[in-house]
Amino acid sequence: VQLQASGGGLVQAGGSLRLSCAASGRTFSRSVIGWFRQAPGKERAFVTAISSSGGGTAYADSVKGRFTVSRDNAKNTVYLQMNSLKPEDTAVYYCAADMVPFLSGNYYSRSRYEYWGQGTQVTVSS
């Protein structure tokens, strides 16, 4: 699976962005997709994950109620809708694939994900 994240940019606090993660490979529709982010000087952190069917989702507490993950398996794409953005959301956002269909165990751990995209920068100004 090859992944490519896009849609990042500069936005004011309170604004919105939608990130996309486009994938190649037939196994995409059978994979959990996760989003992680890495701010300068910090470790890469879990943001959200979605099961292969889209029926299961999980979010970090810091983004609950503001971010929504979804997927369109016909288009091999996962989306991250980010609303009410805050300066602390500034980071490089990465999508990643775990070759399992369901969210289970430590789905929030970077080590679970075998394939990673190149990242897209999100900058939120105050």
PDB file of C-alpha atoms in Angstrom:
ATOM      1  CA  VAL A   1       0.000   0.000   0.000  1.00  0.00           C
ATOM      2  CA  GLN A   2       1.250   3.458  -0.914  1.00  0.00           C
ATOM      3  CA  LEU A   3      -0.295   6.437   0.835  1.00  0.00           C
ATOM      4  CA  GLN A   4      -0.281  10.129   0.007  1.00  0.00           C
ATOM      5  CA  ALA A   5      -1.643  12.766   2.349  1.00  0.00           C
ATOM      6  CA  SER A   6      -2.772  16.143   1.044  1.00  0.00           C
ATOM      7  CA  GLY A   7      -4.943  19.111   1.912  1.00  0.00           C
ATOM      8  CA  GLY A   8      -2.811  20.839   4.492  1.00  0.00           C
ATOM      9  CA  GLY A   9      -2.303  24.565   4.609  1.00  0.00           C
ATOM     10  CA  LEU A  10      -2.441  27.731   6.659  1.00  0.00           C
ATOM     11  CA  VAL A  11      -5.695  28.577   8.415  1.00  0.00           C
ATOM     12  CA  GLN A  12      -6.775  30.926  11.176  1.00  0.00           C
ATOM     13  CA  ALA A  13      -7.866  29.643  14.544  1.00  0.00           C
ATOM     14  CA  GLY A  14     -11.494  28.559  14.393  1.00  0.00           C
ATOM     15  CA  GLY A  15     -11.217  27.625  10.750  1.00  0.00           C
ATOM     16  CA  SER A  16     -11.499  24.293   8.992  1.00  0.00           C
ATOM     17  CA  LEU A  17      -9.448  22.059   6.733  1.00  0.00           C
ATOM     18  CA  ARG A  18     -10.066  18.706   5.127  1.00  0.00           C
ATOM     19  CA  LEU A  19      -7.160  16.359   4.683  1.00  0.00           C
ATOM     20  CA  SER A  20      -7.173  13.468   2.252  1.00  0.00           C
ATOM     21  CA  CYS A  21      -5.203  10.253   2.274  1.00  0.00           C
ATOM     22  CA  ALA A  22      -5.149   8.620  -1.139  1.00  0.00           C
ATOM     23  CA  ALA A  23      -3.989   5.035  -1.353  1.00  0.00           C
ATOM     24  CA  SER A  24      -2.946   2.602  -4.018  1.00  0.00           C
ATOM     25  CA  GLY A  25      -3.220  -1.135  -3.670  1.00  0.00           C
ATOM     26  CA  ARG A  26      -6.071  -3.598  -3.419  1.00  0.00           C
ATOM     27  CA  THR A  27      -5.601  -4.128   0.310  1.00  0.00           C
ATOM     28  CA  PHE A  28      -6.655  -0.584   1.178  1.00  0.00           C
ATOM     29  CA  SER A  29     -10.287  -1.518   1.651  1.00  0.00           C
ATOM     30  CA  ARG A  30      -9.287  -4.200   4.169  1.00  0.00           C
ATOM     31  CA  SER A  31      -7.050  -1.929   6.243  1.00  0.00           C
ATOM     32  CA  VAL A  32      -7.410   0.273   9.264  1.00  0.00           C
ATOM     33  CA  ILE A  33      -6.224   3.782   8.426  1.00  0.00           C
ATOM     34  CA  GLY A  34      -4.838   6.028  11.111  1.00  0.00           C
ATOM     35  CA  TRP A  35      -3.918   9.692  11.230  1.00  0.00           C
ATOM     36  CA  PHE A  36      -1.021  10.883  13.332  1.00  0.00           C
ATOM     37  CA  ARG A  37       0.539  14.295  13.755  1.00  0.00           C
ATOM     38  CA  GLN A  38       3.935  15.569  14.722  1.00  0.00           C
ATOM     39  CA  ALA A  39       4.529  19.061  16.027  1.00  0.00           C
ATOM     40  CA  PRO A  40       8.043  20.551  16.106  1.00  0.00           C
ATOM     41  CA  GLY A  41      10.087  19.045  18.921  1.00  0.00           C
ATOM     42  CA  LYS A  42       7.411  16.514  19.806  1.00  0.00           C
ATOM     43  CA  GLU A  43       6.820  12.861  19.125  1.00  0.00           C
ATOM     44  CA  ARG A  44       4.390  11.702  16.476  1.00  0.00           C
ATOM     45  CA  ALA A  45       1.014  11.338  18.186  1.00  0.00           C
ATOM     46  CA  PHE A  46      -2.209   9.498  17.428  1.00  0.00           C
ATOM     47  CA  VAL A  47      -5.114  11.593  16.138  1.00  0.00           C
ATOM     48  CA  THR A  48      -7.744   9.192  14.845  1.00  0.00           C
ATOM     49  CA  ALA A  49      -8.278   5.829  13.184  1.00  0.00           C
ATOM     50  CA  ILE A  50     -11.010   4.255  11.097  1.00  0.00           C
ATOM     51  CA  SER A  51     -11.815   0.611  10.463  1.00  0.00           C
ATOM     52  CA  SER A  52     -11.800  -0.917   7.007  1.00  0.00           C
ATOM     53  CA  SER A  53     -15.567  -0.546   6.569  1.00  0.00           C
ATOM     54  CA  GLY A  54     -15.714   2.871   8.161  1.00  0.00           C
ATOM     55  CA  GLY A  55     -18.037   1.560  10.838  1.00  0.00           C
ATOM     56  CA  GLY A  56     -15.519   1.944  13.634  1.00  0.00           C
ATOM     57  CA  THR A  57     -13.666   5.110  14.563  1.00  0.00           C
ATOM     58  CA  ALA A  58     -11.515   6.308  17.432  1.00  0.00           C
ATOM     59  CA  TYR A  59     -10.200   9.744  18.349  1.00  0.00           C
ATOM     60  CA  ALA A  60      -7.635  11.269  20.620  1.00  0.00           C
ATOM     61  CA  ASP A  61      -9.264  13.252  23.420  1.00  0.00           C
ATOM     62  CA  SER A  62      -7.693  16.449  22.123  1.00  0.00           C
ATOM     63  CA  VAL A  63      -9.647  16.311  18.853  1.00  0.00           C
ATOM     64  CA  LYS A  64     -12.944  14.700  19.883  1.00  0.00           C
ATOM     65  CA  GLY A  65     -15.913  16.740  18.770  1.00  0.00           C
ATOM     66  CA  ARG A  66     -13.801  18.790  16.341  1.00  0.00           C
ATOM     67  CA  PHE A  67     -12.321  16.241  13.915  1.00  0.00           C
ATOM     68  CA  THR A  68     -14.184  13.639  11.891  1.00  0.00           C
ATOM     69  CA  VAL A  69     -12.613  10.771   9.975  1.00  0.00           C
ATOM     70  CA  SER A  70     -14.355   9.051   7.078  1.00  0.00           C
ATOM     71  CA  ARG A  71     -13.461   6.913   4.097  1.00  0.00           C
ATOM     72  CA  ASP A  72     -14.579   6.143   0.581  1.00  0.00           C
ATOM     73  CA  ASN A  73     -13.262   2.719  -0.356  1.00  0.00           C
ATOM     74  CA  ALA A  74     -14.464   3.110  -3.931  1.00  0.00           C
ATOM     75  CA  LYS A  75     -12.028   6.018  -4.234  1.00  0.00           C
ATOM     76  CA  ASN A  76      -9.336   4.464  -2.034  1.00  0.00           C
ATOM     77  CA  THR A  77      -9.378   7.617   0.066  1.00  0.00           C
ATOM     78  CA  VAL A  78      -9.691   8.490   3.734  1.00  0.00           C
ATOM     79  CA  TYR A  79     -10.674  11.995   4.808  1.00  0.00           C
ATOM     80  CA  LEU A  80      -9.997  13.969   7.968  1.00  0.00           C
ATOM     81  CA  GLN A  81     -12.363  16.889   8.434  1.00  0.00           C
ATOM     82  CA  MET A  82     -10.876  19.299  10.957  1.00  0.00           C
ATOM     83  CA  ASN A  83     -13.122  22.006  12.401  1.00  0.00           C
ATOM     84  CA  SER A  84     -12.630  24.605  15.120  1.00  0.00           C
ATOM     85  CA  LEU A  85      -8.900  24.435  14.595  1.00  0.00           C
ATOM     86  CA  LYS A  86      -6.587  25.666  17.327  1.00  0.00           C
ATOM     87  CA  PRO A  87      -2.947  26.792  17.183  1.00  0.00           C
ATOM     88  CA  GLU A  88      -2.016  23.626  19.072  1.00  0.00           C
ATOM     89  CA  ASP A  89      -3.259  21.593  16.099  1.00  0.00           C
ATOM     90  CA  THR A  90      -0.288  22.878  14.109  1.00  0.00           C
ATOM     91  CA  ALA A  91       1.743  19.873  12.981  1.00  0.00           C
ATOM     92  CA  VAL A  92       2.655  17.662  10.079  1.00  0.00           C
ATOM     93  CA  TYR A  93      -0.183  15.191   9.618  1.00  0.00           C
ATOM     94  CA  TYR A  94       0.521  11.652   8.456  1.00  0.00           C
ATOM     95  CA  CYS A  95      -1.797   8.864   7.393  1.00  0.00           C
ATOM     96  CA  ALA A  96      -0.837   5.256   7.904  1.00  0.00           C
ATOM     97  CA  ALA A  97      -2.214   1.797   7.187  1.00  0.00           C
ATOM     98  CA  ASP A  98      -2.516  -1.218   9.459  1.00  0.00           C
ATOM     99  CA  MET A  99      -3.210  -4.418   7.516  1.00  0.00           C
ATOM    100  CA  VAL A 100      -6.155  -5.474   9.685  1.00  0.00           C
ATOM    101  CA  PRO A 101      -9.857  -4.710   9.172  1.00  0.00           C
ATOM    102  CA  PHE A 102     -10.900  -3.798  12.710  1.00  0.00           C
ATOM    103  CA  LEU A 103      -9.835  -1.397  15.415  1.00  0.00           C
ATOM    104  CA  SER A 104      -8.477  -3.487  18.247  1.00  0.00           C
ATOM    105  CA  GLY A 105      -5.749  -3.496  20.820  1.00  0.00           C
ATOM    106  CA  ASN A 106      -3.252  -0.687  20.532  1.00  0.00           C
ATOM    107  CA  TYR A 107      -4.613   0.931  17.359  1.00  0.00           C
ATOM    108  CA  TYR A 108      -3.285   4.262  18.718  1.00  0.00           C
ATOM    109  CA  SER A 109       0.324   3.041  18.624  1.00  0.00           C
ATOM    110  CA  ARG A 110       2.636   4.055  15.771  1.00  0.00           C
ATOM    111  CA  SER A 111       4.168   0.577  15.816  1.00  0.00           C
ATOM    112  CA  ARG A 112       0.889  -0.975  14.608  1.00  0.00           C
ATOM    113  CA  TYR A 113       1.052   0.741  11.243  1.00  0.00           C
ATOM    114  CA  GLU A 114       3.142  -0.784   8.489  1.00  0.00           C
ATOM    115  CA  TYR A 115       2.736   1.828   5.777  1.00  0.00           C
ATOM    116  CA  TRP A 116       3.037   5.598   6.026  1.00  0.00           C
ATOM    117  CA  GLY A 117       2.364   8.560   3.776  1.00  0.00           C
ATOM    118  CA  GLN A 118       4.722  11.506   3.417  1.00  0.00           C
ATOM    119  CA  GLY A 119       2.802  13.983   5.590  1.00  0.00           C
ATOM    120  CA  THR A 120       1.080  17.289   4.995  1.00  0.00           C
ATOM    121  CA  GLN A 121       1.693  20.480   6.966  1.00  0.00           C
ATOM    122  CA  VAL A 122      -1.154  22.100   8.867  1.00  0.00           C
ATOM    123  CA  THR A 123      -0.513  25.511  10.388  1.00  0.00           C
ATOM    124  CA  VAL A 124      -3.120  27.264  12.516  1.00  0.00           C
ATOM    125  CA  SER A 125      -2.493  30.910  13.267  1.00  0.00           C
ATOM    126  CA  SER A 126      -3.860  32.634  16.346  1.00  0.00           C
TER     127      SER A 126
END
